[in-house]
C-alpha positions as CSV (number, residue, x, y, z in Angstrom):
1,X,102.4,71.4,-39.6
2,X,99.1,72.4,-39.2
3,X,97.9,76.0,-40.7
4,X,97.4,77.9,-37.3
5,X,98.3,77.2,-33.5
6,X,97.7,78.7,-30.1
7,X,101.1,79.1,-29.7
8,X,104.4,79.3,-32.0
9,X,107.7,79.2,-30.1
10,X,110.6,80.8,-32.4
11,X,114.0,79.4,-30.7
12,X,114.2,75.2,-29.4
13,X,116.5,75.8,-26.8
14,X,115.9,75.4,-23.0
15,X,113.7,78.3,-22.6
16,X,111.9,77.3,-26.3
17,X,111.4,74.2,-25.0
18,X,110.1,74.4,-21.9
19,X,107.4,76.6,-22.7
20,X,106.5,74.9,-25.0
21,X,106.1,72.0,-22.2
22,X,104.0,74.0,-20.1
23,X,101.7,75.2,-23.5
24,X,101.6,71.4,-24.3
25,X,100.4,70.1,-21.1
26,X,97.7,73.0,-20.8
27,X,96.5,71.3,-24.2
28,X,97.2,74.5,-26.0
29,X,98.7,73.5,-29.6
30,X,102.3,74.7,-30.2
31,X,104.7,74.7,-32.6
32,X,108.9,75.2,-31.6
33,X,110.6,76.2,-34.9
34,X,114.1,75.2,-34.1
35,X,117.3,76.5,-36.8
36,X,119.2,73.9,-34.9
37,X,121.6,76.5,-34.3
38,X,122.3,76.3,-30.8
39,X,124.9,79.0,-28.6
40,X,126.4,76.3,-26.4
41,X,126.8,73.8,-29.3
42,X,130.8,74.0,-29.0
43,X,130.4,72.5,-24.9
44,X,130.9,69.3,-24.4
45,X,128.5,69.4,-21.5
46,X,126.2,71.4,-19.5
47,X,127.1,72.2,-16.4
48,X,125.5,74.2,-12.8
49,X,121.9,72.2,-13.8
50,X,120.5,70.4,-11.1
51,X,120.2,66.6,-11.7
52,X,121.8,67.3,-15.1
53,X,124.8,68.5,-15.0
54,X,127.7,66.9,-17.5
55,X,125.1,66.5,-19.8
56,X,126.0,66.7,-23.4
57,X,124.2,69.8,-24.7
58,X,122.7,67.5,-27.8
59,X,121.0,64.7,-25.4
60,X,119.2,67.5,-23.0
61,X,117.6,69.4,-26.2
62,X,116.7,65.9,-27.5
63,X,114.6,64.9,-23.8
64,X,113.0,68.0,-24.1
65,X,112.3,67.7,-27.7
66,X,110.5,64.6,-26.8
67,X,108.9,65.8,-23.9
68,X,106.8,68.4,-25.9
69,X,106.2,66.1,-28.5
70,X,104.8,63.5,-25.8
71,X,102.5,66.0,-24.6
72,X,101.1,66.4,-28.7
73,X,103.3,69.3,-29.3
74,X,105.2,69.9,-32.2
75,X,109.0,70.4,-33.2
76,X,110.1,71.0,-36.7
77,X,113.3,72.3,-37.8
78,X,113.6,75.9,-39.8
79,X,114.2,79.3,-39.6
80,X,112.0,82.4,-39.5
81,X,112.5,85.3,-41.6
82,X,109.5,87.4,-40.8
83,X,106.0,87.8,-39.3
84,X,103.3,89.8,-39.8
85,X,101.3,91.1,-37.4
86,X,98.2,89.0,-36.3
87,X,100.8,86.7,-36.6
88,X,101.9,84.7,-39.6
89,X,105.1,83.4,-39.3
90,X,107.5,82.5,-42.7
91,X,109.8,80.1,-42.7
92,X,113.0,80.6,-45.0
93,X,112.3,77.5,-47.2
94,X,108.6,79.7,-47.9
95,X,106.3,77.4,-45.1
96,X,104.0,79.6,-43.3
97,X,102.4,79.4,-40.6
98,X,99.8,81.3,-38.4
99,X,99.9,81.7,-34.2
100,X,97.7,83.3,-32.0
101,X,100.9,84.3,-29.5
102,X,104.3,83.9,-30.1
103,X,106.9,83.5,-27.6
104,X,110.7,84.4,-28.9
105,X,113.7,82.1,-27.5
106,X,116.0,82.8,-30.1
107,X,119.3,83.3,-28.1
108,X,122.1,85.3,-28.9
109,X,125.1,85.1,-30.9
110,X,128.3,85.2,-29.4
111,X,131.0,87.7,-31.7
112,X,134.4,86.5,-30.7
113,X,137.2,89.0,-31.2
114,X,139.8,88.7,-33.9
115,X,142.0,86.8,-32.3
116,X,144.1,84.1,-34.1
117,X,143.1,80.5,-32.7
118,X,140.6,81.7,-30.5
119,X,137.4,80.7,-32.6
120,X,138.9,76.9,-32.8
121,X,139.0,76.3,-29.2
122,X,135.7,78.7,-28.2
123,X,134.1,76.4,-25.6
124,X,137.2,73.8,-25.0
125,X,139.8,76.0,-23.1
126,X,138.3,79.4,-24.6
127,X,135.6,80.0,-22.4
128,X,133.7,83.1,-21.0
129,X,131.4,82.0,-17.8
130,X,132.7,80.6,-14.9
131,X,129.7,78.9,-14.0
132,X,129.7,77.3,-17.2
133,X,133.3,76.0,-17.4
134,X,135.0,77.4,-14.7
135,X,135.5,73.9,-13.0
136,X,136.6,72.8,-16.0
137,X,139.9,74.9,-16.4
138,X,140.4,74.9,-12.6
139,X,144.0,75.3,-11.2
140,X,145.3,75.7,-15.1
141,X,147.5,78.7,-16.0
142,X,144.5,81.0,-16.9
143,X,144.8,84.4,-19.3
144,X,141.8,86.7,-18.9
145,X,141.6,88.6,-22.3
146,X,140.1,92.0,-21.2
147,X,138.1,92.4,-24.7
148,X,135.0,94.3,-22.8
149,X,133.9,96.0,-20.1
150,X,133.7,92.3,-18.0
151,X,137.5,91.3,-18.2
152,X,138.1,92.7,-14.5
153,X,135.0,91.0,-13.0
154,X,135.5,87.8,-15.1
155,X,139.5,88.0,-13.7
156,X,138.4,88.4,-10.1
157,X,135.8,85.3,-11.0
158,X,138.0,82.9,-12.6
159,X,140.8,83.8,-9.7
160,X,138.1,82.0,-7.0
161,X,139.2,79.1,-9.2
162,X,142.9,79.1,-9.9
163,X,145.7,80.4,-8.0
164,X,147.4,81.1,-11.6
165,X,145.5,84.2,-13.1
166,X,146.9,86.7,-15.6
167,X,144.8,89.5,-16.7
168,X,145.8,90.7,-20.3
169,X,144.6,94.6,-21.3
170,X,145.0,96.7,-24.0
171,X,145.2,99.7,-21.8
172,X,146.0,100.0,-17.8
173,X,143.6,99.4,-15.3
174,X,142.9,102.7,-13.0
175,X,144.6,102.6,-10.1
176,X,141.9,101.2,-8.1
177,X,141.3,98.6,-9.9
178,X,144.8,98.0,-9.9
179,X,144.9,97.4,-6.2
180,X,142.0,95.4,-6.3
181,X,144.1,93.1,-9.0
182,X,147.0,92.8,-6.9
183,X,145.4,92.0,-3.5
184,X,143.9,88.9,-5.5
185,X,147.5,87.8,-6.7
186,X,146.2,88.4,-10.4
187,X,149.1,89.9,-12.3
188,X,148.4,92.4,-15.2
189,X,150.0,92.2,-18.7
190,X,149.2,95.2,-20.9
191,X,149.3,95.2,-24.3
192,X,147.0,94.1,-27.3
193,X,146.4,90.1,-27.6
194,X,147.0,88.8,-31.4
195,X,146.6,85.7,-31.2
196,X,146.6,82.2,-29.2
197,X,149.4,80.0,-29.2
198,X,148.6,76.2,-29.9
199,X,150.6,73.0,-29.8
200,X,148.9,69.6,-29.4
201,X,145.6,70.4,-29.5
202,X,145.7,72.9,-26.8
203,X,146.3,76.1,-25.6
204,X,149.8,76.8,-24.5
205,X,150.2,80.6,-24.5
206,X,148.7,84.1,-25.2
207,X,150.9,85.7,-28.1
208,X,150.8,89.8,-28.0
209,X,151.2,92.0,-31.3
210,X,155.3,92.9,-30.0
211,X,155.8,89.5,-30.1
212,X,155.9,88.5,-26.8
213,X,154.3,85.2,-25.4
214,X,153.0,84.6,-22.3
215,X,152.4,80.5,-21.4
216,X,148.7,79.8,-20.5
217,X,146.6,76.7,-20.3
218,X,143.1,78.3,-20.9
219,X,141.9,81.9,-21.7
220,X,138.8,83.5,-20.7
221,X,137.4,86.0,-23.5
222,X,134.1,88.6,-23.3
223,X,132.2,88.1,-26.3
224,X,129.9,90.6,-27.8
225,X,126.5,89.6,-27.1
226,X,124.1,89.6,-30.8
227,X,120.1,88.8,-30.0
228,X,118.8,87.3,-33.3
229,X,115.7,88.6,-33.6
230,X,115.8,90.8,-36.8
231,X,112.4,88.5,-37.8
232,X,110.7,91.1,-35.5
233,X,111.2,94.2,-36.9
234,X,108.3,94.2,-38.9
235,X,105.9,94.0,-35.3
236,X,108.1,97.3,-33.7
237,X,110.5,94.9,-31.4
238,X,114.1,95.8,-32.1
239,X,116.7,94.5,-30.1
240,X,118.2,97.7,-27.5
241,X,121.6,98.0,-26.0
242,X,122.2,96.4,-22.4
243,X,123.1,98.5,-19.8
244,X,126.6,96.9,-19.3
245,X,127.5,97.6,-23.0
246,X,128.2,94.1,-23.8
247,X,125.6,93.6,-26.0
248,X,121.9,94.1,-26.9
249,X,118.6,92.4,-26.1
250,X,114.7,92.6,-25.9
251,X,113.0,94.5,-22.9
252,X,110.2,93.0,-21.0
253,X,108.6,92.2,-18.3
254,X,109.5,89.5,-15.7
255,X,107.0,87.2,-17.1
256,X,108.5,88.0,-20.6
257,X,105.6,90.3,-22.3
258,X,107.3,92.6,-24.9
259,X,105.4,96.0,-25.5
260,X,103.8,94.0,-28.6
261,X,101.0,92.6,-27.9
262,X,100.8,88.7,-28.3
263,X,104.6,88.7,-28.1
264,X,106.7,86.9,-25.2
265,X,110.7,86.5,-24.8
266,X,112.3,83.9,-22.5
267,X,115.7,83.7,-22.0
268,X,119.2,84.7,-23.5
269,X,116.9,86.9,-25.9
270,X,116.0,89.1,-23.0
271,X,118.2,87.8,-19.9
272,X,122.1,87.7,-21.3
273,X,123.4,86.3,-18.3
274,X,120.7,83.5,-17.8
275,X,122.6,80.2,-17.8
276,X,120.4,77.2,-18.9
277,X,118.0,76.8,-15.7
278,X,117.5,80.1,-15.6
279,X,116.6,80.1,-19.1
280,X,114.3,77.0,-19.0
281,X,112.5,78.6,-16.3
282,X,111.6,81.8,-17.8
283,X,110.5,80.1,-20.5
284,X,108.2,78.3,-18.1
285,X,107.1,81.4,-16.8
286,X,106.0,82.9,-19.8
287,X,104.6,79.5,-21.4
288,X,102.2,79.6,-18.2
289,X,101.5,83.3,-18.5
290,X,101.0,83.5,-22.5
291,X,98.4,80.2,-21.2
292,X,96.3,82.4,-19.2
293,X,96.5,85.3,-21.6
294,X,94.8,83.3,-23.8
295,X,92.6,81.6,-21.0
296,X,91.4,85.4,-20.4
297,X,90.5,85.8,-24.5
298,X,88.3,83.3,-24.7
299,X,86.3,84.0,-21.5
300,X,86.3,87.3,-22.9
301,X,84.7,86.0,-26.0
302,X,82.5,83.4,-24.7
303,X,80.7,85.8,-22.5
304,X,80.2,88.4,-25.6
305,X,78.8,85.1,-27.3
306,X,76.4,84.3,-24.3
307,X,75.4,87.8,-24.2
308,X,75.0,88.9,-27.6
């Protein structure tokens, strides 16, 4: 690694990545610090990307690794504890390195809910996003774990896809979102969820706390939604609450520009419903932008130069 770059990308997923694309091709030099840590590691593919769909998550990050690289970025592996402002950025193994901008593409962290069984099948037939893996579980005996404030809408989604569609609640649903339920032919079990019940390497049923069981093929859970940005504390960004309680993540402006100066965010980071296109093209977006941010600098200083 060199000592300073244009640009250092914290986060090597899609948005990480093809930023960094658009920064290499401009000839700006970049540097993707990637903790090889990524949120849809348990999927076996990717899915809703054009011309890529059913692609194992691994093989896309490696093209795009490869891509920047081609272009004479740089990739290395790592993860950042800090930065100062101006910015140098430490690594935890004690590397440091310095960046005029910085664009964040860290992701989030999905918190499951204590529930027995659940974390072992997360991304097989425990999914969240039917986009993602709604195909997937299609036609299967589907349990909808109401864990947060999505398990109606994610119910009425995952119904579009299965004729068999239980909604499981801790409390009631109010009365018009019971009707709402019952037009769509989802029926409603209440009572708390403690655990998954598992034969065969699968899901077979959704096991309350009184004992009862309820056969399913595939559950749908909410998770709480953690943006992993605590490196950025020390520059004033601190991740906020969403609006739909479901999680937290950094403001900013369409293009990505935080209130820091110097700072850009592109994807789950900022957006926690972007799927992977949408991610990868914000990250494009502020790639191109954080370009001619720095385009603007140095016409600023080359005209002081010319005129000093």
């Amino acid at each position: 690694m060199r000592e300073t770059y244009d640009v250092v990308v914290v986060g090597g997923g899609p948005a990480g990545l093809n930023g960094a694309l658009m920064l290499a091709r401009s000839r700006r030099s970049v540097l993707v610090i990637d903790a090889g840590e990524p949120r849809n590691a348990p999927a076996e593919a990717v899915h809703g990307l054009f011309a890529h769909d059913g692609t194992p998550p691994a093989e896309l990050l490696a093209r795009g690794r490869a891509e920047v690289e081609r272009y004479g970025g740089h990739v290395t592996t790592g993860s950042v504890v800090g930065v100062t402002p101006g910015f140098t950025v430490t690594l935890a193994d004690g590397r440091q390195v310095g960046a005029r901008r910085l664009l964040v593409t860290t992701g989030l962290t999905d918190v499951l809910p204590e529930i027995g069984g659940l974390r072992e099948r997360w991304g097989r037939d425990a999914v969240h996003c039917p986009y993602c893996h709604g195909w997937e579980i299609g036609d299967r005996a589907i349990g909808v774990l109401a864990t947060t404030s999505m398990g109606l809408h994610q119910a009425m989604m995952f119904r579009q896809l299965s004729d068999d569609v239980t909604l499981f609640t801790a409390e009631p649903p109010a009365e018009e979102q019971a009707v709402e339920l019952s037009a769509r032919g989802i029926r409603v079990v209440v009572g708390e969820v403690e655990a998954l019940e598992i034969a065969d390497d699968r899901i077979t049923g959704v096991r309350l706390k009184d004992g009862t069981v309820v056969p399913r093929d595939a559950v749908v859970v909410g998770t709480r939604l953690e943006a992993r940005v605590g490196f950025l504390e020390s520059l004033g960004l601190k991740a906020v609450p969403h609006p739909g309680g479901f999680g937290e993540h950094i403001p900013a402006a369409p293009d990505g520009q935080t209130d820091v100066p110097g700072v850009w965010v592109a994807g789950n980071v900022t957006d926690l419903m972007a799927q992977v296109g949408a991610s990868a093209s914000a990250g494009a977006l502020a790639g191109a932008r954080i370009n001619g941010d720095l385009i603007a600098e140095e016409t600023r200083q080359a005209v002081a130069a010319a005129t000093s």
